[in-house]
XYZ file of C-alpha atoms in Angstrom:
751
model
C 109.883 84.711 105.222
C 108.309 87.731 103.680
C 106.179 88.630 100.182
C 103.184 94.388 90.899
C 102.337 92.738 86.749
C 100.078 93.880 84.560
C 99.027 91.753 81.744
C 98.201 93.204 78.437
C 94.520 92.902 77.704
C 92.899 89.680 77.994
C 89.479 88.675 77.155
C 87.120 85.840 77.182
C 83.623 85.683 75.749
C 80.842 82.844 75.354
C 78.667 82.025 72.831
C 75.919 79.119 72.826
C 75.221 77.555 69.523
C 72.221 75.635 70.807
C 69.595 76.230 73.280
C 69.871 75.858 76.979
C 71.360 78.351 79.704
C 75.272 78.425 80.509
C 76.812 78.571 83.679
C 80.214 78.869 84.377
C 83.127 81.558 85.613
C 86.851 81.825 85.583
C 89.312 80.759 88.509
C 88.506 78.774 91.310
C 85.197 77.358 92.380
C 84.247 75.268 95.302
C 81.040 73.240 93.467
C 81.685 70.048 91.773
C 81.161 66.198 91.461
C 84.396 64.790 93.257
C 86.182 65.877 96.215
C 89.522 64.623 98.171
C 89.747 65.841 101.557
C 91.204 65.367 105.099
C 91.672 66.669 108.492
C 94.962 67.774 110.487
C 95.924 67.890 114.163
C 94.154 69.931 116.248
C 94.539 70.691 119.914
C 96.663 69.956 122.814
C 99.396 67.269 122.968
C 99.062 65.274 119.355
C 96.300 66.771 118.365
C 94.461 63.633 117.671
C 92.434 63.283 121.222
C 88.868 64.485 121.700
C 89.025 66.093 118.179
C 85.555 66.221 116.524
C 85.695 66.127 112.660
C 82.668 66.944 110.408
C 81.494 67.399 106.676
C 78.459 69.833 105.814
C 77.770 68.621 102.296
C 75.237 71.047 100.485
C 73.520 70.424 97.194
C 71.258 72.370 95.218
C 69.971 69.515 92.927
C 68.338 66.012 93.832
C 71.481 64.142 94.226
C 73.455 60.828 95.275
C 76.471 61.347 96.986
C 78.837 58.728 98.054
C 81.693 58.798 100.772
C 84.541 56.570 100.804
C 87.912 56.188 102.673
C 88.856 54.270 105.936
C 87.207 51.002 106.076
C 83.493 51.872 105.037
C 81.403 53.683 102.490
C 78.261 55.626 102.165
C 75.805 56.441 99.687
C 73.447 59.059 100.537
C 70.396 60.548 98.573
C 70.057 64.037 98.994
C 67.183 66.504 97.883
C 67.660 70.161 95.984
C 68.552 72.344 98.804
C 69.642 70.130 101.270
C 72.787 70.200 103.434
C 73.756 66.848 105.199
C 76.069 66.371 107.930
C 78.648 63.694 107.769
C 80.562 62.829 110.962
C 83.811 61.290 110.209
C 86.033 60.300 112.963
C 89.491 58.333 112.266
C 90.332 60.305 109.010
C 92.841 62.526 110.875
C 96.552 62.445 110.032
C 98.797 62.812 112.939
C 101.971 60.890 111.542
C 104.777 63.665 110.293
C 106.444 63.144 107.014
C 104.854 59.722 106.799
C 102.277 59.026 103.673
C 99.016 57.597 105.456
C 96.093 56.373 103.405
C 93.329 58.333 105.246
C 92.229 60.481 102.279
C 88.123 61.200 102.631
C 86.808 60.437 99.048
C 83.182 62.305 97.779
C 81.734 61.622 94.453
C 78.474 62.799 93.405
C 75.569 62.794 90.421
C 75.562 66.672 90.133
C 77.532 69.706 91.648
C 77.914 69.619 95.612
C 79.719 72.117 98.176
C 81.397 70.768 100.886
C 82.879 72.103 104.157
C 85.189 70.567 106.807
C 84.754 71.361 110.458
C 87.027 70.219 113.241
C 86.859 70.965 116.841
C 89.010 69.964 119.723
C 86.891 69.603 122.990
C 89.358 71.496 125.654
C 89.044 69.926 129.081
C 91.336 72.437 130.610
C 89.174 75.613 130.355
C 86.477 77.582 128.578
C 86.246 77.228 125.031
C 86.877 74.575 122.449
C 89.399 75.000 119.502
C 87.011 75.002 116.188
C 87.796 76.094 112.834
C 86.813 74.641 109.400
C 87.585 75.210 105.349
C 85.792 75.085 102.333
C 86.826 71.766 100.322
C 87.693 72.524 97.045
C 86.691 69.822 94.077
C 89.267 67.720 92.168
C 88.594 69.809 88.986
C 90.311 72.877 90.938
C 93.382 70.998 92.351
C 96.779 72.291 91.027
C 100.130 71.357 90.777
C 102.001 74.600 92.454
C 101.204 75.847 96.245
C 102.373 78.016 98.967
C 101.190 77.327 102.319
C 99.893 80.048 104.851
C 100.489 79.122 108.455
C 101.874 80.979 111.650
C 104.654 80.560 113.752
C 105.290 78.114 116.637
C 102.978 78.745 119.873
C 103.064 78.199 123.255
C 99.705 78.024 124.857
C 98.943 74.798 124.654
C 102.367 73.440 124.675
C 104.409 73.159 121.766
C 102.408 73.833 119.199
C 103.329 73.724 115.482
C 101.782 75.429 112.061
C 101.035 72.563 109.676
C 99.803 71.448 106.297
C 98.500 68.298 104.799
C 98.910 67.150 101.365
C 96.099 64.981 99.699
C 96.939 62.830 96.600
C 93.999 61.629 94.415
C 96.221 59.973 91.692
C 99.045 56.972 92.298
C 102.439 57.837 91.803
C 102.516 61.679 92.332
C 105.613 63.065 93.287
C 105.997 65.844 95.460
C 108.729 68.476 96.001
C 108.643 70.490 99.290
C 110.726 73.260 100.134
C 109.798 74.383 103.452
C 110.437 77.984 104.693
C 110.992 76.835 108.251
C 112.560 73.746 109.773
C 110.232 70.915 110.246
C 109.147 68.598 113.199
C 111.644 65.862 111.648
C 114.694 67.964 111.449
C 114.481 69.032 107.702
C 115.946 72.409 107.347
C 114.320 75.509 105.793
C 115.249 76.303 102.094
C 116.130 72.788 101.327
C 113.732 70.843 99.091
C 112.788 67.127 99.283
C 110.583 64.682 97.490
C 108.090 62.094 98.510
C 105.976 59.629 96.497
C 101.968 59.401 97.128
C 99.809 57.116 96.025
C 95.701 57.412 95.374
C 93.917 58.109 98.755
C 97.518 58.938 100.458
C 98.097 62.438 102.856
C 101.282 63.630 103.857
C 101.251 65.928 106.831
C 104.309 68.318 107.958
C 104.580 70.302 110.717
C 107.115 73.051 112.304
C 108.884 71.613 115.518
C 106.502 73.832 117.754
C 109.447 74.495 120.064
C 110.666 78.158 119.409
C 107.279 80.501 119.753
C 107.119 83.101 117.531
C 109.560 81.612 115.008
C 109.488 78.353 112.800
C 106.424 79.667 110.514
C 105.954 77.696 107.511
C 104.001 80.439 105.728
C 105.652 80.479 101.899
C 106.655 76.677 101.690
C 106.554 76.097 98.277
C 104.661 72.598 97.059
C 105.263 71.216 93.602
C 103.816 67.633 92.421
C 104.095 65.657 89.022
C 99.930 65.390 89.408
C 97.272 67.581 90.727
C 97.149 67.409 94.515
C 95.016 69.089 97.224
C 96.411 70.919 100.065
C 95.141 71.968 103.518
C 97.202 74.511 105.557
C 97.236 76.285 108.837
C 98.345 75.597 112.848
C 97.568 72.874 115.192
C 96.645 75.680 117.867
C 97.739 78.785 118.164
C 97.220 82.348 119.597
C 96.915 85.631 117.416
C 99.394 87.257 117.772
C 102.025 84.499 118.773
C 103.356 86.496 121.684
C 99.805 87.867 123.027
C 100.510 86.612 126.590
C 96.820 85.411 126.828
C 95.194 81.935 126.600
C 93.162 82.361 123.854
C 94.157 79.909 121.237
C 92.583 78.029 118.230
C 93.017 75.722 115.366
C 93.546 77.134 111.914
C 92.473 75.424 108.714
C 91.722 76.131 105.066
C 92.165 74.526 101.980
C 94.547 76.993 99.850
C 93.729 76.855 95.930
C 97.020 76.037 93.631
C 98.748 79.832 92.888
C 97.283 79.602 89.296
C 93.985 80.411 90.835
C 95.024 83.284 93.244
C 93.919 86.696 92.550
C 95.283 90.260 92.082
C 92.650 92.183 93.982
C 91.048 91.144 97.806
C 88.539 93.390 100.079
C 88.625 93.345 103.705
C 85.930 94.530 105.661
C 87.201 94.424 109.330
C 85.355 91.354 111.102
C 82.750 92.656 114.031
C 82.878 93.120 117.431
C 86.761 94.584 117.096
C 86.927 98.099 116.802
C 90.195 98.170 118.402
C 92.032 95.153 117.318
C 90.334 94.721 113.891
C 91.766 92.078 111.617
C 95.455 90.391 111.251
C 96.022 90.375 107.832
C 98.614 88.251 106.149
C 99.722 89.150 102.329
C 101.343 86.285 100.384
C 102.671 86.462 96.894
C 102.903 83.820 94.051
C 104.823 85.960 91.864
C 108.321 87.953 91.970
C 108.627 91.740 91.856
C 104.602 92.064 93.288
C 103.885 95.167 94.283
C 100.738 95.584 96.188
C 99.161 98.532 97.584
C 96.815 98.684 100.529
C 95.497 102.267 102.223
C 98.304 104.732 101.689
C 101.093 102.443 101.488
C 102.426 99.316 99.450
C 104.898 96.715 99.721
C 106.645 94.531 96.881
C 107.338 90.783 97.529
C 108.544 87.814 95.671
C 107.490 84.522 95.487
C 106.533 82.621 98.698
C 107.383 85.926 100.512
C 104.780 87.592 102.899
C 103.933 90.699 104.898
C 101.602 90.840 107.733
C 99.560 94.442 108.286
C 98.310 94.398 111.892
C 95.041 96.186 113.379
C 93.196 96.638 109.762
C 90.114 98.318 111.397
C 89.072 100.367 108.208
C 87.629 98.858 104.899
C 90.623 97.951 102.761
C 91.415 96.898 99.004
C 94.499 94.634 98.514
C 95.808 95.380 94.876
C 98.519 94.327 92.857
C 99.005 97.155 90.530
C 101.329 95.184 88.096
C 98.336 92.683 88.275
C 100.756 89.535 89.686
C 98.854 86.766 91.667
C 98.863 86.897 95.696
C 96.456 85.645 98.487
C 95.329 87.293 101.409
C 94.794 85.829 104.743
C 92.600 87.155 107.216
C 93.563 85.992 111.163
C 90.747 86.681 114.047
C 92.672 88.036 117.106
C 92.679 86.397 120.530
C 89.831 87.282 122.662
C 90.413 90.662 124.942
C 93.478 91.551 122.871
C 94.311 95.290 122.990
C 91.328 95.690 125.449
C 88.410 94.794 122.938
C 85.902 93.463 125.144
C 83.544 91.049 122.687
C 83.840 87.281 122.883
C 86.557 85.694 119.995
C 88.917 83.519 119.451
C 91.751 82.660 116.574
C 90.613 81.346 113.371
C 91.740 82.082 109.545
C 89.929 82.754 106.511
C 91.759 83.045 102.791
C 90.035 85.707 100.844
C 88.564 85.188 97.897
C 89.543 87.636 94.999
C 87.208 89.611 92.913
C 87.805 87.637 89.782
C 86.235 84.832 91.399
C 83.011 86.304 92.777
C 80.228 84.364 92.120
C 76.348 84.702 91.595
C 75.084 81.662 93.804
C 76.127 80.221 97.169
C 75.099 77.480 99.739
C 75.977 77.839 103.366
C 74.990 76.648 106.981
C 76.153 77.622 110.635
C 78.069 75.094 112.505
C 77.364 74.043 116.059
C 78.997 75.117 119.020
C 79.503 72.545 121.850
C 80.122 75.455 124.250
C 77.807 77.796 124.126
C 76.097 79.222 120.970
C 77.891 81.066 118.370
C 76.904 84.583 117.069
C 77.176 84.160 113.218
C 78.162 86.627 110.867
C 78.158 86.785 106.953
C 79.785 89.426 105.054
C 78.920 90.026 101.656
C 80.785 92.417 98.928
C 79.500 93.323 95.630
C 79.527 96.223 93.623
C 77.657 99.061 95.803
C 74.545 99.481 93.911
C 73.938 96.239 93.468
C 74.447 94.643 97.146
C 70.387 95.281 97.908
C 70.004 92.939 95.082
C 71.162 89.894 96.887
C 68.533 87.493 98.317
C 69.046 84.745 100.724
C 66.414 81.891 100.988
C 64.332 83.980 98.424
C 64.218 87.003 101.067
C 66.232 90.110 100.394
C 69.374 90.973 102.120
C 67.859 94.242 103.790
C 65.365 92.066 105.676
C 68.005 90.542 107.587
C 69.493 92.049 110.925
C 72.308 94.660 109.799
C 75.542 94.873 111.733
C 77.870 97.321 109.506
C 78.220 98.566 105.976
C 81.170 99.762 104.133
C 82.453 100.983 100.672
C 85.799 100.720 99.650
C 87.154 104.672 98.365
C 88.906 104.319 94.839
C 87.299 101.155 93.187
C 85.331 101.492 90.180
C 82.720 100.800 89.514
C 82.632 101.393 93.451
C 82.479 98.153 95.592
C 80.489 98.003 98.697
C 80.038 95.272 101.783
C 77.123 94.545 103.805
C 77.857 92.516 107.081
C 74.333 90.756 108.412
C 73.921 88.321 111.274
C 72.162 84.735 110.591
C 70.516 82.319 112.902
C 72.468 80.495 115.997
C 70.945 77.172 115.211
C 72.029 75.291 112.359
C 70.139 75.900 108.991
C 70.906 76.098 105.568
C 71.081 79.559 103.385
C 70.956 79.997 99.656
C 72.349 83.097 98.684
C 71.716 84.463 94.901
C 72.553 87.783 92.889
C 72.447 88.818 89.369
C 75.559 90.478 89.981
C 78.662 88.555 91.323
C 79.739 88.802 94.876
C 82.008 87.336 97.430
C 80.866 86.586 100.974
C 82.666 85.227 104.227
C 81.189 83.576 107.278
C 82.235 83.574 110.917
C 81.152 83.289 113.981
C 82.231 83.691 117.852
C 81.359 82.453 121.296
C 83.192 82.519 124.419
C 86.815 81.597 123.902
C 85.513 79.879 120.376
C 85.508 81.273 116.752
C 85.389 79.851 113.306
C 85.710 81.170 109.884
C 85.635 80.550 106.142
C 84.727 81.903 102.686
C 81.181 80.780 101.719
C 80.639 78.226 99.372
C 80.187 78.900 95.862
C 77.226 77.091 93.854
C 77.584 76.960 90.338
C 74.099 76.074 89.617
C 71.205 75.672 91.531
C 68.948 74.046 89.004
C 68.803 70.525 87.651
C 71.295 69.148 85.380
C 71.706 68.718 81.978
C 70.145 71.895 80.671
C 73.069 73.797 79.193
C 75.962 73.317 77.144
C 79.484 72.746 78.002
C 81.168 75.078 80.332
C 84.765 76.412 80.065
C 86.825 77.837 83.367
C 89.535 80.367 81.809
C 92.823 80.843 83.570
C 94.966 83.535 82.299
C 98.164 82.508 83.391
C 100.750 84.785 82.312
C 101.081 88.443 81.124
C 101.895 86.622 77.499
C 98.022 86.058 76.787
C 98.465 82.099 77.894
C 95.158 80.613 78.966
C 94.755 77.337 81.136
C 91.531 76.084 80.009
C 89.200 73.224 81.708
C 85.892 72.647 79.701
C 83.427 70.189 81.755
C 80.062 68.987 80.996
C 79.019 66.423 83.789
C 75.590 65.227 82.662
C 75.553 64.483 78.952
C 79.582 64.179 78.827
C 82.022 65.622 76.198
C 81.836 64.315 72.570
C 84.882 66.552 71.234
C 86.960 70.123 71.655
C 88.933 71.636 69.180
C 90.147 75.267 67.994
C 88.858 76.731 64.846
C 91.289 77.672 62.746
C 89.401 77.649 58.999
C 87.268 80.782 57.702
C 84.962 78.051 55.984
C 84.327 76.037 59.300
C 80.309 75.703 59.388
C 80.951 75.831 63.137
C 81.967 79.124 63.578
C 82.715 81.871 61.201
C 85.827 83.278 62.687
C 89.226 81.482 62.567
C 91.727 81.900 65.143
C 95.026 83.458 64.500
C 98.376 83.615 66.388
C 97.499 81.269 69.123
C 98.426 77.768 69.489
C 96.042 74.900 71.035
C 97.907 72.271 73.372
C 94.819 69.520 73.573
C 94.363 67.328 76.081
C 95.938 64.032 75.064
C 94.516 61.875 77.969
C 90.401 62.730 76.706
C 88.259 59.869 75.596
C 84.792 60.493 74.505
C 82.580 60.355 77.103
C 85.119 62.393 79.757
C 83.297 64.995 81.847
C 86.330 67.312 81.848
C 88.963 68.471 79.106
C 92.066 70.438 79.905
C 94.115 72.243 77.376
C 96.436 75.093 77.011
C 96.004 78.423 74.887
C 99.468 79.864 73.801
C 99.932 83.039 71.996
C 102.699 82.287 69.261
C 104.251 86.144 68.773
C 103.229 88.108 72.095
C 103.931 91.205 70.091
C 100.828 90.949 67.893
C 97.163 90.520 68.854
C 95.823 87.132 69.035
C 92.294 85.658 68.848
C 91.139 81.803 69.265
C 87.756 80.220 69.313
C 87.150 76.919 70.820
C 84.505 74.461 69.993
C 83.417 72.481 72.437
C 80.428 69.910 71.932
C 78.512 67.395 74.345
C 77.366 64.204 73.453
C 73.506 65.450 73.473
C 74.627 67.499 70.476
C 74.969 70.819 72.801
C 77.758 73.028 72.017
C 79.554 76.161 72.677
C 82.345 78.317 71.185
C 84.520 79.951 73.873
C 86.405 83.137 72.395
C 89.586 84.483 73.719
C 91.666 87.720 72.705
C 95.185 88.749 73.390
C 95.906 92.565 72.785
C 99.403 93.067 72.439
C 101.257 95.960 74.056
C 101.248 99.101 72.099
C 104.331 101.390 72.950
C 105.265 104.438 70.966
C 108.702 106.139 71.423
C 110.458 109.485 69.831
C 112.480 110.483 68.918
C 113.037 107.220 66.889
C 116.762 107.896 67.840
C 119.552 110.296 68.708
C 122.381 111.701 66.779
C 124.377 114.032 68.854
C 126.634 115.297 65.857
C 130.054 116.697 66.984
C 130.415 117.174 70.879
C 133.531 118.736 72.656
C 135.242 116.228 74.437
C 134.992 117.278 78.312
C 131.451 118.613 77.838
C 128.315 116.753 77.057
C 124.965 117.017 74.997
C 121.744 115.824 75.891
C 118.571 115.027 74.333
C 115.012 114.221 75.478
C 113.170 110.726 74.733
C 110.027 109.567 75.233
C 108.284 106.507 75.637
C 104.388 106.438 75.498
C 102.116 103.631 76.766
C 99.174 104.050 74.071
C 97.260 100.980 75.585
C 94.938 100.978 78.708
C 96.627 98.452 80.952
C 100.144 99.233 82.727
C 103.238 98.280 81.151
C 105.689 96.623 83.329
C 109.720 97.248 82.487
C 111.960 93.967 83.039
C 115.072 95.679 82.552
C 116.750 99.190 80.835
C 120.341 99.021 79.403
C 122.914 100.122 76.832
C 123.693 97.176 74.620
C 127.350 98.444 74.138
C 130.561 98.142 75.833
C 130.124 99.359 79.458
C 133.543 100.504 79.640
C 133.663 102.343 76.305
C 130.153 103.721 76.759
C 129.754 107.527 76.143
C 126.240 107.538 76.895
C 123.966 107.792 80.104
C 120.417 107.969 81.064
C 118.318 109.450 83.609
C 116.564 108.186 84.989
C 118.465 105.129 85.279
C 115.071 102.674 85.687
C 111.587 102.702 85.025
C 109.546 100.433 87.166
C 106.205 100.751 84.868
C 104.563 102.807 82.542
C 100.728 103.591 83.624
C 98.170 103.470 80.238
C 97.877 106.774 78.365
C 101.181 108.239 79.761
C 104.562 108.673 78.695
C 108.136 108.205 80.531
C 110.710 110.423 79.649
C 114.391 109.957 79.583
C 117.411 112.552 79.088
C 120.159 110.732 77.494
C 123.306 112.562 77.243
C 126.507 112.008 75.106
C 129.887 112.658 76.695
C 132.920 111.720 74.409
C 135.725 110.119 75.486
C 137.472 110.025 72.687
C 138.154 112.659 69.509
C 137.604 111.894 65.560
C 135.877 108.275 66.483
C 132.112 107.966 65.644
C 130.591 106.297 68.715
C 127.571 104.392 68.221
C 125.338 102.360 71.180
C 121.730 101.496 71.707
C 119.277 102.150 74.983
C 116.896 99.066 74.906
C 114.202 98.594 77.150
C 112.749 95.357 77.744
C 108.910 95.026 79.025
C 107.701 91.802 80.694
C 104.829 91.773 78.031
C 107.376 90.608 75.598
C 107.947 94.109 74.010
C 111.154 96.120 73.475
C 111.406 99.766 72.855
C 115.055 100.731 71.154
C 116.965 104.146 70.834
C 119.676 103.808 68.618
C 122.610 106.733 69.203
C 125.825 108.324 67.733
C 128.092 110.691 68.282
C 131.653 112.074 67.693
C 133.914 113.589 69.632
C 136.403 116.731 68.863
C 138.884 118.895 70.719
C 139.212 122.798 70.093
C 142.461 123.720 68.157
C 144.567 126.510 69.953
C 142.480 130.045 69.566
C 139.704 128.325 67.931
C 136.390 129.424 68.809
C 133.324 126.578 69.349
C 131.245 126.702 66.360
C 128.137 125.457 68.551
C 127.288 126.897 71.868
C 127.387 124.373 74.638
C 125.746 126.741 77.229
C 122.398 127.948 76.858
C 120.612 130.580 79.483
C 117.116 130.245 79.372
C 115.082 133.092 80.434
C 111.289 133.065 80.394
C 109.363 136.539 80.516
C 105.902 135.097 81.754
C 104.387 138.747 81.629
C 105.425 139.668 77.689
C 104.908 136.109 76.394
C 108.733 136.606 75.142
C 111.413 133.863 75.316
C 114.695 135.280 75.926
C 117.741 133.269 75.128
C 121.336 134.257 75.491
C 124.274 132.113 73.988
C 127.498 132.245 72.703
C 128.435 133.788 69.249
C 128.816 131.965 66.061
C 129.830 132.402 62.547
C 127.168 130.490 61.350
C 123.511 130.735 61.465
C 121.786 128.359 63.677
C 118.087 127.419 64.597
C 116.820 127.225 67.954
C 113.899 124.498 68.346
C 111.241 124.441 71.249
C 110.063 121.135 72.159
C 107.723 119.662 74.866
C 108.154 116.752 77.447
C 106.841 114.189 74.713
C 109.573 115.425 72.362
C 107.126 117.246 69.921
C 108.453 120.371 68.074
C 106.254 123.554 69.489
C 108.319 126.171 67.672
C 111.584 126.343 65.415
C 113.495 130.334 65.198
C 116.246 131.147 63.212
C 119.233 133.074 65.134
C 121.713 134.619 62.536
C 125.335 134.336 62.544
C 126.877 136.545 65.191
C 123.966 136.922 67.392
C 124.491 136.593 70.902
C 120.715 136.326 71.963
C 117.242 136.576 70.497
C 113.915 137.725 71.969
C 111.269 135.933 70.126
C 107.420 135.931 71.049
C 106.070 132.558 71.700
C 102.868 131.417 73.519
C 103.661 128.606 75.752
C 101.350 126.914 78.285
C 102.108 125.610 81.769
C 104.680 122.821 81.873
C 108.413 121.671 80.869
C 109.856 122.662 77.592
C 113.373 122.004 76.200
C 115.416 124.523 74.251
C 117.631 122.976 71.595
C 120.462 124.627 69.196
C 122.299 121.824 67.531
C 123.188 119.489 69.825
C 123.023 121.612 73.176
C 119.763 121.588 74.808
C 118.602 122.899 78.281
C 115.336 122.662 80.028
C 113.182 125.556 81.253
C 109.668 125.371 83.057
C 106.503 127.711 82.736
C 104.610 128.046 85.580
C 101.902 130.734 84.775
């Protein structure tokens, strides 16, 4: 399969009411206190032989971690800044489309970050098949996903794409609509349901029998309760038809679509000056126009587009602010003549909306040699040097590449560094948010993943409750997840009264759908804010209190679309049948965000319509800009008043209407048209005079000059009997319209 929305202004702020620092952010984070994870097949055959599986568990505080699943439960006492390696064999699901009880369950007393690492021991030649993923905690699980995969491959036999659904709850019904045929023969595009119990996983694979085809990318997964999803490929070359023997496992934990972003940055990987990056863009929404470089692509939900050989720093942006995700694939070793070591792997980029200030990570071990390990940091260009790693400035590490992303505001830059080959922990901090990706190569081996995000590297219970706001629609809806893992939550409410002692500003035009499952003492509260009337501004103040008596107010503001139109309508008067009369209309976006046009149409009966509009469609309206419409009336009848309305519908719940009317007439024999229907406009640029010639009339008339926005520049009287006029007028460069009665003609001043 293959795959632009700007929302009205949505803002979010936090006010701490009691002492204590606050940590938190929007979107998705990899730091949490509960995880449900798993592994998929890797390597030749069934992919379940000679596979090494490991979890890297990182803690920023003294911590107690419990790992369960299978037949044993393990309890680990961790120190602040420690990364623990947990070898976990027998947790792989290699049974297609049959639920298996093999999920890995991890809990902790304070937030941790977890990486999964899988490596097949290749007995057939050089290089193993490693790759890894950044685990997402339970609180970031969702109910709607699209998968990112790759086609069937041939390098090690019939190798399939794959994904794994992980259920943390009983009686979870999942509906899967595959983008390609599955190994069990389920056809593409036909949904099916399965029910999972707590701790179960469901593996789905492509057949593996048709190299270059059967790509599962864009498979839609919906569930009745939150789930986790791993996605990738058992083992593949990149590209599929490389004609090489360099292939590797692909695996990532994909966020649910409500947590995807609208802008991503790619600094092409090190050592690949010819091949660069293989990029895949996957859209979560319909009509998503994504710009990159000097081009763009429009995708619907579940559709994707591939961008091969990206060798220059590239920004991927949805110009209409619709969600999408970007996957970076590493090319097979030797592809296009690149001389360096490599092997395929896949990384899902972190959107700018989810950059963080603190991260913890480590390098894995290569069983066939030594990895050359790279980390790419992306942040505001003037702030990258403020990043420290283990307390040392980033400038002190070996520098192997810099980049700036032209056209970004503020200017975004990237820095690539080398880290040690041996496994060790790294803690990166910065006063400004940043994104980071870690990857490494050895001979016919490679791995890559987003760097983990640690929300708080200090001890627990030093602050108030935290919130993660996710603006999920262009109409101002927020999904809220409020957490307090130490003191636990006591209450959450929306402030609605002006006399409320907790906060002086009451909410308006927002409804609050609370968490009906919440009980005092829970660590998480989920709720939804909905704008009641999207055509009006809205404000919400949410008060959260923990059991230690610490509280915070979270403010949300929605700015409704602001659209002006002029003139407000058009009365074309009497128009000779067989001719037309045209008027210029303008729509002005007085706001600061792009407005996306859903549709534009006349509301009258099409067969009887005497009105036309040019252009016939508008895609979007940029901030502080106007769209110009020429509406013409060409009467089909005489003596009958024609009434119609042109309506323009915006996706942001706003509508502009232009009421229109006119009446047709016919000339009696030997009569003379009382109003000119043809104007010949001549502009004398040297003298500054406007020369207009027109048909004589027995009545006095008025010549009006207007600009593109419909504003009247001048009005000039034309006496009865005159066939032309020469009037002094000062006009700047631009497009103008001359109108006499209902007749209008366009002219341009170029000097």
